């Protein structure tokens, strides 16, 4: 993680985006709060997976989220690092 000096050099946008990413992994994946998906995603999301396109938040929930939870019921994500550069965020 970034040390205190690096954290202080982040813009407000970068700090907000980091908080959103942490919340996404904690609430959606680790706490299984499906209502957070509704809060974060557009109802008109278009998600491209290999050779298909998934359209709409309900399709994403059923086709991606629920499928992963069913396949790996104890899945849990640990965010080890986040790099923020303006609007761009990288998570490890």
Coordinates of C-alpha atoms in Angstrom, one line a residue:
X1 CA 0.0 0.0 0.0
X2 CA 1.0 3.6 -0.5
X3 CA 2.7 5.2 2.5
X4 CA 1.4 8.3 4.1
X5 CA 3.4 10.6 1.9
X6 CA 2.0 9.0 -1.3
X7 CA -1.5 9.0 0.1
X8 CA -1.3 12.7 0.8
X9 CA -0.3 13.3 -2.9
X10 CA -3.5 11.7 -4.2
X11 CA -6.1 13.9 -5.7
X12 CA -9.7 13.9 -4.3
X13 CA -10.8 11.9 -7.4
X14 CA -8.2 9.3 -6.8
X15 CA -9.0 8.9 -3.1
X16 CA -12.7 8.7 -3.9
X17 CA -12.0 6.0 -6.6
X18 CA -9.9 4.0 -4.2
X19 CA -12.6 4.1 -1.6
X20 CA -15.2 2.9 -4.3
X21 CA -12.9 0.0 -5.3
X22 CA -12.4 -1.1 -1.8
X23 CA -16.1 -0.9 -1.1
X24 CA -16.9 -2.9 -4.3
X25 CA -14.7 -5.9 -3.4
X26 CA -15.8 -5.8 0.3
X27 CA -19.5 -5.4 -0.1
X28 CA -20.2 -7.1 -3.5
X29 CA -17.8 -10.1 -3.3
X30 CA -16.9 -10.6 0.3
X31 CA -20.2 -9.5 2.1
X32 CA -22.4 -10.7 -0.8
X33 CA -24.4 -7.4 -0.8
X34 CA -26.2 -7.6 -4.2
X35 CA -27.8 -4.2 -3.6
X36 CA -24.3 -2.6 -3.9
X37 CA -24.2 -3.9 -7.5
X38 CA -27.4 -2.0 -8.2
X39 CA -25.9 1.1 -6.6
X40 CA -22.6 0.9 -8.6
X41 CA -23.6 -0.3 -12.0
X42 CA -25.7 1.3 -14.7
X43 CA -28.9 -0.7 -15.5
X44 CA -27.7 -0.6 -19.1
X45 CA -24.3 -2.1 -18.6
X46 CA -22.7 -3.9 -21.6
X47 CA -20.1 -6.5 -20.5
X48 CA -18.0 -8.3 -23.1
X49 CA -16.9 -11.8 -22.2
X50 CA -14.9 -13.8 -24.7
X51 CA -17.2 -14.2 -27.7
X52 CA -20.4 -12.8 -26.2
X53 CA -21.9 -9.6 -25.0
X54 CA -24.0 -9.4 -21.7
X55 CA -26.4 -6.5 -21.7
X56 CA -28.2 -5.1 -18.6
X57 CA -27.4 -5.3 -14.9
X58 CA -29.7 -8.3 -14.3
X59 CA -28.0 -10.3 -17.0
X60 CA -24.6 -9.4 -15.4
X61 CA -25.9 -10.4 -11.9
X62 CA -27.2 -13.7 -13.3
X63 CA -24.6 -14.5 -15.8
X64 CA -21.4 -13.4 -14.0
X65 CA -21.9 -12.7 -10.3
X66 CA -24.3 -15.5 -9.4
X67 CA -22.4 -18.0 -11.6
X68 CA -19.1 -17.2 -9.8
X69 CA -20.7 -17.4 -6.3
X70 CA -22.3 -20.7 -7.2
X71 CA -19.1 -22.1 -8.7
X72 CA -16.9 -20.8 -5.8
X73 CA -19.2 -20.3 -2.8
X74 CA -16.4 -19.3 -0.5
X75 CA -14.7 -16.9 -2.9
X76 CA -13.2 -13.9 -1.1
X77 CA -11.1 -11.1 -2.5
X78 CA -8.2 -9.4 -0.7
X79 CA -7.1 -6.1 -2.2
X80 CA -3.4 -6.0 -1.8
X81 CA -2.5 -2.9 -3.8
X82 CA -4.3 -0.1 -5.6
X83 CA -2.7 2.3 -8.0
X84 CA -4.6 5.4 -8.8
X85 CA -3.7 7.8 -11.7
X86 CA -6.5 10.3 -12.3
X87 CA -9.6 8.3 -13.4
X88 CA -7.6 5.1 -13.9
X89 CA -7.4 2.5 -11.1
X90 CA -5.4 -0.7 -11.0
X91 CA -6.2 -3.3 -8.3
X92 CA -4.1 -6.3 -7.3

